[in-house]
Coordinates of N, CA and C in Angstrom, one line a residue:
X1 N 97.3 100.8 53.7 CA 98.2 99.5 53.9 C 99.3 100.4 54.0
X2 N 100.0 99.6 54.9 CA 101.4 99.8 55.8 C 102.0 98.7 55.0
X3 N 103.3 99.9 54.0 CA 104.3 98.3 54.2 C 105.1 98.0 55.0
X4 N 105.9 97.4 55.0 CA 106.6 96.7 56.0 C 108.0 96.4 55.4
X5 N 108.4 95.9 54.0 CA 109.7 95.6 53.4 C 109.3 95.5 52.0
X6 N 110.7 95.9 51.5 CA 110.6 95.1 50.3 C 111.8 94.4 49.5
X7 N 112.0 94.2 48.7 CA 113.2 92.9 48.1 C 114.3 93.8 47.4
X8 N 114.1 94.7 47.2 CA 115.4 95.1 45.8 C 116.6 95.2 46.5
X9 N 117.6 95.0 46.2 CA 119.0 94.9 46.7 C 119.8 96.4 46.0
X10 N 120.5 97.0 46.6 CA 121.5 98.1 45.9 C 122.3 97.8 45.8
X11 N 123.3 98.6 44.9 CA 124.9 98.3 44.6 C 125.8 98.5 45.4
X12 N 125.2 99.7 46.1 CA 125.8 100.3 47.3 C 125.8 100.4 48.7
X13 N 125.8 100.9 49.6 CA 125.3 101.0 51.0 C 125.1 102.7 50.8
X14 N 123.5 102.4 51.5 CA 122.6 103.8 51.3 C 123.0 104.6 52.5
X15 N 124.2 104.9 52.8 CA 125.0 106.0 53.3 C 123.7 107.3 53.9
X16 N 123.6 108.2 52.5 CA 123.1 109.2 53.0 C 121.1 109.4 53.3
X17 N 120.8 107.8 52.8 CA 119.3 107.4 53.1 C 119.7 107.1 54.6
X18 N 120.7 106.6 55.3 CA 120.6 106.2 56.4 C 121.2 107.5 57.3
X19 N 121.6 108.4 57.0 CA 122.5 109.8 57.6 C 121.2 110.8 57.8
X20 N 120.0 110.6 57.2 CA 118.9 111.0 56.8 C 118.4 110.8 58.0
X21 N 117.8 109.3 58.2 CA 117.0 108.6 59.1 C 117.7 109.0 60.3
X22 N 119.2 109.1 60.4 CA 120.1 109.3 61.6 C 119.5 111.2 62.7
X23 N 119.3 111.5 61.2 CA 119.3 113.0 61.6 C 117.8 113.3 62.1
X24 N 117.2 112.6 61.7 CA 115.9 112.7 62.3 C 114.9 112.4 63.8
X25 N 115.8 110.7 63.6 CA 116.0 110.3 65.1 C 116.4 111.6 65.9
X26 N 117.8 111.8 65.7 CA 118.2 112.8 67.0 C 117.5 113.6 67.3
X27 N 117.1 114.7 65.9 CA 116.6 115.7 65.7 C 115.2 115.2 67.3
X28 N 114.1 114.1 66.9 CA 113.5 114.0 67.9 C 113.5 114.1 68.6
X29 N 114.8 113.0 69.6 CA 115.4 113.3 70.4 C 115.2 114.6 71.1
X30 N 116.2 115.4 70.5 CA 116.3 116.9 71.1 C 115.3 117.7 71.0
X31 N 114.2 117.8 70.1 CA 113.1 118.1 70.4 C 112.0 117.8 71.7
X32 N 111.9 116.3 71.9 CA 111.7 115.7 73.1 C 112.2 116.4 74.3
X33 N 113.4 116.3 74.2 CA 113.8 117.0 75.2 C 114.0 118.4 75.3
X34 N 114.2 119.4 74.4 CA 113.8 120.6 75.0 C 112.1 121.0 75.4
X35 N 110.9 119.6 74.4 CA 109.8 120.5 74.4 C 109.7 120.3 76.5
X36 N 111.0 119.0 76.8 CA 110.0 118.9 78.0 C 111.1 119.8 79.4
X37 N 111.6 120.9 78.8 CA 111.9 121.9 79.3 C 111.5 123.4 78.9
X38 N 110.9 123.2 78.5 CA 109.6 124.3 77.4 C 108.8 124.1 77.2
X39 N 107.9 124.2 78.6 CA 106.4 123.9 78.7 C 105.4 124.7 77.2
X40 N 106.3 125.6 77.2 CA 104.9 126.6 76.2 C 105.4 126.8 75.0
X41 N 106.1 125.4 75.0 CA 106.5 125.2 73.2 C 107.5 126.4 72.8
X42 N 107.8 127.0 72.7 CA 108.7 128.1 72.5 C 110.0 127.6 72.2
X43 N 110.5 126.2 72.5 CA 111.6 125.2 71.9 C 111.6 125.1 70.1
X44 N 110.0 125.3 69.5 CA 110.3 125.2 68.6 C 109.9 126.5 67.4
X45 N 109.8 127.3 68.3 CA 110.2 128.7 67.6 C 111.2 128.7 66.6
X46 N 111.1 129.4 65.4 CA 112.2 129.1 64.5 C 112.0 128.0 63.6
X47 N 111.9 127.0 64.1 CA 112.0 125.8 63.3 C 110.7 125.1 62.9
X48 N 109.5 125.4 63.3 CA 108.1 124.6 62.8 C 107.9 125.4 62.0
X49 N 107.5 125.4 60.5 CA 107.0 125.8 59.4 C 105.2 126.2 59.5
X50 N 105.7 127.8 59.6 CA 103.9 128.3 59.7 C 103.6 128.8 58.8
X51 N 102.6 128.8 57.9 CA 103.3 129.3 56.6 C 102.4 131.0 56.4
X52 N 101.8 131.3 57.7 CA 100.9 132.7 58.0 C 102.7 133.8 58.1
X53 N 103.6 132.7 59.4 CA 104.8 133.6 59.7 C 105.8 133.7 58.3
X54 N 105.6 132.5 58.0 CA 106.6 133.0 56.7 C 106.1 133.7 55.5
X55 N 104.9 133.6 55.3 CA 104.4 135.0 53.8 C 104.7 136.3 54.5
X56 N 104.3 136.5 56.0 CA 104.9 137.6 56.0 C 106.0 138.2 56.4
X57 N 107.2 137.0 57.0 CA 108.6 137.7 57.2 C 109.3 136.3 56.3
X58 N 109.6 136.4 55.2 CA 109.9 135.7 54.5 C 112.0 135.0 55.0
X59 N 112.5 135.9 54.6 CA 113.8 136.1 55.4 C 113.6 135.5 57.0
X60 N 113.6 136.5 57.5 CA 113.5 135.8 59.0 C 112.9 134.1 58.6
X61 N 111.7 133.6 58.3 CA 111.0 132.1 58.2 C 112.3 131.3 57.7
X62 N 113.4 131.6 56.9 CA 114.0 130.8 56.1 C 114.4 129.5 56.7
X63 N 114.8 129.8 57.8 CA 115.1 128.4 58.3 C 114.0 127.3 59.0
X64 N 112.8 128.1 59.0 CA 112.1 126.7 59.5 C 111.4 126.1 58.1
X65 N 112.1 126.4 56.9 CA 111.9 126.0 55.6 C 112.7 124.3 55.9
X66 N 113.9 124.7 56.5 CA 114.6 123.2 56.3 C 114.7 122.9 57.8
X67 N 114.4 123.7 58.7 CA 114.1 122.8 59.8 C 112.8 121.9 59.7
X68 N 112.1 122.4 59.5 CA 110.4 121.4 59.9 C 110.9 120.5 59.1
X69 N 111.5 119.6 58.2 CA 112.2 118.5 57.8 C 111.9 117.4 58.7
X70 N 112.8 117.5 60.1 CA 113.7 116.8 60.7 C 113.0 117.1 62.4
X71 N 111.5 117.9 62.2 CA 110.9 117.5 63.6 C 109.6 117.0 63.5
X72 N 109.6 116.5 64.6 CA 108.0 115.3 63.9 C 106.9 115.6 65.3
X73 N 105.6 115.2 65.2 CA 104.3 115.4 66.0 C 104.3 114.5 67.2
X74 N 105.4 113.4 67.2 CA 105.1 112.5 68.3 C 105.7 111.1 67.2
X75 N 106.1 110.4 68.6 CA 106.5 108.5 68.3 C 106.2 108.0 66.8
X76 N 104.5 108.5 66.8 CA 104.4 107.4 65.3 C 104.4 108.3 64.2
X77 N 104.4 110.0 64.3 CA 104.7 109.9 63.2 C 105.8 109.8 62.8
X78 N 106.9 109.8 63.8 CA 108.3 109.6 63.0 C 108.7 108.8 62.8
X79 N 108.1 107.2 63.6 CA 108.1 105.5 63.4 C 107.8 105.8 62.3
X80 N 106.5 106.4 61.7 CA 106.0 106.0 60.3 C 106.8 106.4 58.7
X81 N 107.4 107.8 59.1 CA 107.8 108.3 58.2 C 109.4 107.4 58.4
X82 N 110.1 107.4 58.8 CA 111.2 106.2 58.8 C 111.6 104.8 58.3
X83 N 110.0 104.4 58.8 CA 110.0 103.6 58.4 C 109.9 103.5 56.3
X84 N 108.5 104.1 55.9 CA 108.9 104.4 54.9 C 110.3 105.1 54.3
X85 N 110.7 105.6 55.0 CA 112.4 106.6 54.0 C 112.9 105.1 54.8
X86 N 112.8 104.4 55.4 CA 114.2 103.1 55.3 C 113.3 102.1 54.2
X87 N 112.2 101.9 53.6 CA 112.2 100.8 52.7 C 112.2 100.9 51.7
X88 N 111.9 102.7 51.1 CA 112.3 103.5 49.4 C 113.1 104.0 49.9
X89 N 114.0 104.8 50.3 CA 115.0 105.9 50.4 C 116.4 104.9 49.2
X90 N 116.5 103.4 49.9 CA 118.1 103.1 49.5 C 118.0 102.8 48.4
X91 N 116.9 102.4 48.1 CA 117.0 102.7 46.4 C 116.7 103.2 45.2
X92 N 115.9 104.5 45.7 CA 116.0 106.2 44.9 C 117.8 106.2 45.1
X93 N 118.3 106.5 46.4 CA 119.8 107.2 46.9 C 120.2 105.6 45.5
X94 N 120.2 104.7 45.2 CA 120.9 103.6 44.6 C 121.1 104.3 43.0
X95 N 119.9 104.2 42.2 CA 119.8 105.1 41.3 C 120.0 106.7 40.9
X96 N 119.8 107.1 42.0 CA 120.4 108.7 41.9 C 121.7 109.2 42.3
X97 N 122.4 108.7 42.8 CA 123.6 108.5 43.3 C 123.8 109.4 44.4
X98 N 124.6 109.7 45.8 CA 124.5 109.7 46.7 C 124.6 111.1 47.1
X99 N 124.8 111.9 46.1 CA 125.1 113.6 45.8 C 123.7 114.2 45.9
X100 N 123.5 113.5 44.3 CA 121.8 113.8 43.9 C 120.6 113.5 44.6
X101 N 120.7 112.4 45.5 CA 120.2 111.4 46.6 C 119.6 113.1 47.2
X102 N 121.1 113.6 48.2 CA 120.8 114.2 49.3 C 120.3 115.8 48.3
X103 N 120.5 115.8 47.2 CA 119.6 117.7 46.9 C 118.3 116.8 46.3
X104 N 118.1 116.0 46.0 CA 116.8 115.2 45.7 C 116.0 115.5 46.5
X105 N 116.1 115.0 47.9 CA 115.2 114.6 49.5 C 115.1 115.8 49.7
X106 N 116.2 116.9 49.5 CA 115.2 118.3 50.8 C 115.0 119.3 49.7
X107 N 115.1 119.1 48.2 CA 114.4 119.7 46.4 C 112.9 119.5 47.2
X108 N 112.7 118.6 47.6 CA 111.3 117.6 47.5 C 110.4 118.2 49.0
X109 N 111.1 118.3 50.3 CA 111.1 118.9 51.3 C 110.5 120.4 50.6
X110 N 111.5 120.9 49.7 CA 111.2 122.2 50.0 C 109.8 122.5 49.3
X111 N 109.6 121.7 48.4 CA 108.2 122.0 47.3 C 107.3 121.8 47.8
X112 N 107.0 120.6 49.2 CA 106.2 119.8 49.2 C 105.7 121.8 50.9
X113 N 106.9 122.1 51.8 CA 106.6 123.3 52.1 C 105.9 124.3 51.2
X114 N 106.6 124.6 50.2 CA 106.2 125.6 49.2 C 104.3 125.7 48.9
X115 N 103.7 124.3 48.6 CA 102.9 123.8 48.2 C 102.0 124.1 49.5
X116 N 102.4 123.7 50.5 CA 101.8 123.9 51.7 C 101.3 125.5 51.9
X117 N 102.5 126.6 52.2 CA 102.1 127.5 52.0 C 101.3 128.0 50.8
X118 N 101.1 127.9 49.7 CA 100.3 128.2 48.6 C 99.3 128.1 48.9
X119 N 98.8 126.5 49.4 CA 97.3 125.7 49.6 C 97.2 126.8 50.3
X120 N 97.3 127.1 51.5 CA 97.4 128.5 53.1 C 97.8 128.9 54.1
X121 N 98.0 130.5 53.2 CA 99.0 131.2 53.1 C 98.6 132.1 54.8
X122 N 97.5 131.6 55.2 CA 97.1 132.2 56.3 C 97.4 131.8 57.7
X123 N 97.7 130.4 57.6 CA 97.1 129.3 58.7 C 98.5 129.4 59.5
X124 N 98.0 129.3 60.5 CA 99.6 129.5 62.0 C 99.2 127.9 62.3
X125 N 98.7 127.4 61.8 CA 99.1 125.8 63.0 C 100.8 125.6 62.2
X126 N 101.5 125.1 62.9 CA 103.0 124.7 62.6 C 103.1 123.2 62.0
X127 N 103.5 123.5 61.3 CA 104.1 122.1 60.2 C 105.1 121.5 60.1
X128 N 105.6 120.3 60.6 CA 106.6 119.9 61.0 C 106.1 118.3 60.4
X129 N 107.7 117.6 59.9 CA 107.7 116.0 59.4 C 108.6 116.3 58.2
X130 N 108.9 115.2 58.2 CA 109.5 114.9 56.6 C 108.9 114.1 55.7
X131 N 107.7 114.2 55.9 CA 106.8 113.5 54.9 C 106.2 113.8 53.9
X132 N 106.9 115.5 53.7 CA 106.9 115.8 51.6 C 108.1 115.1 51.4
X133 N 109.4 115.6 52.0 CA 110.4 115.5 51.2 C 110.2 114.0 50.9
X134 N 109.7 112.3 51.7 CA 109.5 111.3 51.3 C 108.5 110.9 50.9
X135 N 107.6 111.7 50.6 CA 106.7 112.0 49.7 C 107.2 111.8 48.6
X136 N 108.4 112.4 48.2 CA 108.8 112.7 46.7 C 109.4 111.0 46.5
X137 N 110.1 111.0 47.7 CA 111.0 109.7 47.1 C 110.5 108.3 47.0
X138 N 109.2 108.2 47.2 CA 107.8 107.9 47.2 C 107.8 107.5 45.5
X139 N 107.4 108.6 45.2 CA 107.0 109.2 43.7 C 108.1 108.4 42.8
X140 N 109.8 108.9 43.6 CA 110.5 108.5 42.3 C 110.7 106.4 42.5
X141 N 110.7 106.2 43.8 CA 110.5 104.8 43.6 C 109.9 103.7 43.0
X142 N 108.3 104.8 42.7 CA 107.2 104.2 41.6 C 107.4 104.4 40.7
X143 N 108.1 105.1 39.9 CA 108.7 105.7 38.4 C 109.7 104.7 38.2
X144 N 110.8 104.3 39.0 CA 112.0 103.5 38.9 C 112.1 101.8 39.0
X145 N 110.6 101.8 40.2 CA 110.5 100.1 40.6 C 109.5 99.9 40.6
X146 N 108.2 100.4 39.9 CA 106.8 99.8 39.6 C 106.6 98.6 39.9
X147 N 107.3 97.6 39.7 CA 106.7 95.7 40.2 C 107.5 95.7 40.8
X148 N 107.9 96.4 41.6 CA 109.1 95.8 42.8 C 107.9 95.7 43.9
X149 N 108.1 93.9 44.3 CA 106.7 93.6 45.2 C 107.2 93.9 47.0
X150 N 105.8 94.8 47.2 CA 106.2 95.6 48.5 C 105.3 94.6 49.1
X151 N 105.9 94.4 50.4 CA 105.1 93.1 51.6 C 104.1 94.7 52.6
X152 N 103.3 94.4 52.5 CA 102.1 95.4 52.9 C 101.4 94.5 54.3
X153 N 100.8 95.3 54.8 CA 100.1 94.4 56.4 C 98.7 94.0 55.7
X154 N 98.3 93.2 55.9 CA 96.8 92.7 55.2 C 95.8 93.9 55.7
X155 N 94.7 94.7 54.9 CA 94.0 95.7 55.4 C 92.9 95.4 56.0
X156 N 92.8 93.7 55.9 CA 91.4 93.0 56.0 C 91.5 92.2 57.0
X157 N 91.4 92.2 57.9 CA 91.4 91.2 59.0 C 90.6 89.8 58.8
X158 N 89.5 89.8 58.2 CA 88.7 88.2 57.7 C 89.8 87.4 56.4
X159 N 90.5 88.3 56.0 CA 91.8 87.4 55.1 C 92.0 87.0 55.4
X160 N 92.6 87.4 56.5 CA 94.1 86.8 57.5 C 94.0 85.1 57.3
X161 N 92.6 84.8 57.7 CA 92.6 82.9 57.4 C 92.9 82.4 56.0
X162 N 92.7 83.5 55.1 CA 93.2 82.7 53.5 C 94.8 83.4 53.1
X163 N 95.4 84.7 53.7 CA 96.0 85.0 52.8 C 97.5 85.2 53.6
X164 N 97.2 85.4 54.8 CA 97.9 85.7 56.3 C 97.8 86.9 56.2
X165 N 98.7 87.4 57.5 CA 99.1 88.9 58.2 C 99.5 90.0 57.3
X166 N 100.1 89.1 56.1 CA 101.1 90.3 55.2 C 100.4 89.8 53.6
X167 N 100.2 91.3 52.7 CA 100.0 90.9 51.8 C 101.5 91.4 50.3
X168 N 101.6 90.7 49.5 CA 103.0 91.3 48.1 C 102.1 92.2 47.2
X169 N 102.2 93.3 47.5 CA 101.3 94.1 45.6 C 102.7 94.7 45.2
X170 N 102.4 94.8 44.1 CA 103.3 95.5 43.5 C 103.5 97.2 43.7
X171 N 104.7 97.4 43.5 CA 104.5 99.0 44.5 C 104.3 100.2 43.9
X172 N 103.6 100.1 42.3 CA 103.2 101.3 41.8 C 101.6 101.2 42.5
X173 N 100.9 100.2 42.8 CA 100.2 99.9 43.4 C 99.9 100.7 44.9
X174 N 101.1 100.2 45.4 CA 101.1 100.7 46.7 C 101.1 101.8 46.8
X175 N 102.1 102.8 46.5 CA 102.4 104.0 46.1 C 101.4 104.9 45.6
X176 N 100.8 104.2 44.6 CA 99.4 105.1 44.1 C 98.0 105.0 45.2
X177 N 98.0 103.8 45.8 CA 96.7 104.3 46.1 C 97.6 105.3 47.9
X178 N 98.5 105.3 48.0 CA 99.9 107.0 49.0 C 99.2 107.7 48.2
X179 N 99.2 108.0 46.9 CA 99.0 109.8 46.5 C 97.7 109.8 46.7
X180 N 96.7 109.0 46.1 CA 95.4 109.0 46.0 C 94.8 109.6 47.0
X181 N 95.1 108.6 48.1 CA 94.4 109.1 49.6 C 94.7 110.2 50.0
X182 N 95.9 110.8 49.7 CA 96.4 112.1 50.1 C 96.0 113.3 49.3
X183 N 95.6 112.9 48.0 CA 95.4 113.9 46.4 C 93.4 114.3 46.9
X184 N 92.9 113.1 47.9 CA 91.3 112.9 48.3 C 91.2 114.5 49.3
X185 N 92.2 113.9 50.4 CA 92.1 114.6 51.4 C 92.3 116.1 51.6
X186 N 93.6 116.1 50.4 CA 94.1 117.6 50.3 C 92.5 118.5 49.3
X187 N 91.8 117.5 48.6 CA 90.8 118.3 47.8 C 89.9 118.3 49.0
X188 N 89.4 117.5 49.6 CA 87.8 117.6 50.5 C 87.9 117.6 52.2
X189 N 89.3 118.4 52.4 CA 89.8 118.2 53.9 C 89.9 119.7 53.9
X190 N 90.6 120.6 55.2 CA 90.7 121.3 55.8 C 92.6 121.4 55.2
X191 N 93.4 122.6 54.9 CA 94.6 122.4 54.9 C 95.7 121.7 55.7
X192 N 95.1 121.6 56.8 CA 96.0 120.5 57.7 C 95.1 120.0 58.7
X193 N 93.9 119.0 57.9 CA 93.1 118.7 58.9 C 94.1 117.6 59.6
X194 N 93.3 118.0 61.0 CA 93.7 116.6 61.6 C 94.9 116.6 61.9
X195 N 95.6 117.6 61.8 CA 97.3 118.1 62.1 C 97.7 117.0 61.0
X196 N 97.4 117.0 59.8 CA 97.8 116.6 58.7 C 98.1 117.3 57.8
X197 N 99.1 117.8 56.7 CA 99.4 118.6 56.3 C 99.5 118.0 54.4
X198 N 98.0 117.7 54.4 CA 98.0 116.9 52.8 C 98.8 117.3 51.7
X199 N 98.2 119.2 51.6 CA 98.9 119.7 50.7 C 100.7 119.5 50.5
X200 N 101.3 119.1 51.5 CA 102.5 118.9 51.0 C 102.9 117.6 51.1
X201 N 101.9 116.8 51.0 CA 102.3 115.5 50.2 C 102.4 114.8 49.0
X202 N 101.0 116.1 48.9 CA 100.6 116.6 47.1 C 101.6 116.9 46.2
X203 N 102.0 118.0 47.3 CA 103.4 118.6 46.6 C 104.8 118.3 46.6
X204 N 104.9 117.6 47.2 CA 106.2 116.7 47.6 C 106.1 115.0 46.3
X205 N 105.4 115.0 46.2 CA 105.1 113.8 45.6 C 105.2 114.1 44.1
X206 N 104.4 115.4 43.9 CA 104.3 116.0 42.4 C 105.9 116.4 41.8
X207 N 106.2 116.9 42.9 CA 107.8 117.1 42.7 C 108.4 116.2 42.6
X208 N 108.6 115.2 43.6 CA 109.3 113.8 43.1 C 109.6 113.2 41.7
X209 N 108.5 113.7 41.0 CA 108.4 112.8 39.6 C 108.6 113.6 38.8
X210 N 108.5 114.8 39.1 CA 109.5 115.8 37.7 C 110.4 116.2 38.4
X211 N 111.3 116.0 39.0 CA 112.4 116.1 39.5 C 113.2 114.6 38.8
X212 N 112.6 113.8 39.5 CA 113.1 112.3 38.6 C 113.1 112.4 37.1
X213 N 112.4 113.1 36.3 CA 111.9 113.2 35.0 C 113.3 113.7 34.4
X214 N 113.5 115.0 35.0 CA 114.1 115.8 34.6 C 115.4 115.5 34.6
X215 N 115.9 114.9 35.9 CA 116.9 113.6 35.7 C 117.4 112.5 35.3
X216 N 116.2 112.4 34.4 CA 116.3 111.3 33.2 C 116.9 109.6 33.8
X217 N 116.6 109.8 35.2 CA 117.2 108.5 36.0 C 116.7 107.6 35.1
X218 N 117.1 106.4 35.0 CA 117.2 105.1 35.0 C 117.0 104.1 36.0
X219 N 116.1 103.1 36.2 CA 116.2 101.9 36.9 C 117.4 101.6 37.4
X220 N 118.0 101.0 38.3 CA 119.3 100.9 38.7 C 119.6 99.7 38.9
X221 N 118.9 98.6 39.4 CA 119.5 97.4 39.3 C 118.4 96.0 39.1
X222 N 118.1 95.4 38.3 CA 117.4 94.4 38.3 C 116.9 93.8 39.6
X223 N 115.1 93.3 39.0 CA 114.2 92.7 40.5 C 113.7 91.8 40.3
X224 N 113.2 91.2 41.0 CA 112.1 90.1 40.6 C 110.8 91.1 40.4
X225 N 110.0 90.6 39.0 CA 108.7 91.1 39.3 C 107.8 90.5 40.3
X226 N 106.3 91.3 40.3 CA 105.5 91.1 40.8 C 104.8 89.6 40.8
X227 N 104.9 88.8 41.4 CA 104.2 87.4 41.0 C 102.7 87.3 41.0
X228 N 102.4 88.1 42.8 CA 100.8 87.4 42.9 C 100.7 88.5 44.1
X229 N 99.6 88.5 44.8 CA 99.1 88.5 46.1 C 99.7 88.0 47.0
X230 N 99.6 86.8 47.0 CA 100.3 85.9 48.0 C 101.8 85.8 48.2
X231 N 102.2 85.9 49.7 CA 103.8 86.7 49.6 C 104.4 85.3 49.4
X232 N 104.2 84.2 49.6 CA 105.5 83.8 49.6 C 105.4 82.4 48.4
X233 N 104.6 82.9 47.6 CA 103.6 82.2 46.1 C 104.8 81.7 45.0
X234 N 104.9 80.3 45.1 CA 105.8 80.1 44.2 C 105.2 79.4 42.4
X235 N 106.1 79.7 41.4 CA 106.0 79.1 40.7 C 105.6 77.4 40.3
X236 N 104.5 76.9 39.5 CA 103.8 75.5 40.2 C 104.3 75.5 38.7
X237 N 105.6 74.2 39.0 CA 105.8 73.5 38.1 C 105.1 71.7 37.5
X238 N 105.1 71.3 36.6 CA 104.6 70.3 36.1 C 105.4 69.3 35.8
X239 N 105.6 68.3 36.6 CA 106.6 67.6 36.6 C 106.5 66.4 34.8
X240 N 107.6 66.3 34.4 CA 107.6 65.6 33.1 C 107.1 64.2 33.0

């Protein structure tokens, strides 16, 4: 299920979240330009995280722990990640505060990287992407706003005739589906099957849940509860 928006307000502008999106986009543009002039892929040397290299030379590979979070494997990769960050990140920042949110995001990304390294210490496939950090953001959103309505693309074309192209589902359901799908793939696929680092997603998600619990952060704003599957469903009122 692909989420497209939520309806939660924030008390203050989520400038850290927008900064993270801007950094990722700027890094991707720089990456594409660099790859265009470096056909052998050397532009990514030292920035993409390679588990085997980190295990062999941890100090020399330290820049990749941070650099890999701002690189992406293609336009669809960064578009999907930034969509998730745009939908869920602002409300998590609102609950944590700007400084703690920045630290939370980076910490989740590092935890995701270490989960991937621990699960595949001899892998030589470079890992890039903000997915691990964003998985932590999803976990935090699910804890803070489990009943928040999330608009998703209806995954069953036949149901478009009855419920339309979009569905409204509770956040806990959408986020649980994300976690279960990634956990299943992490347990039943290769460490980076199909170019996806499922272990990093699972590690980032669990870290986000643990970090949020440790911070003892509570819901920041009131929000409308999920009312049903139909996107524009209204309460039925009986005239007296």
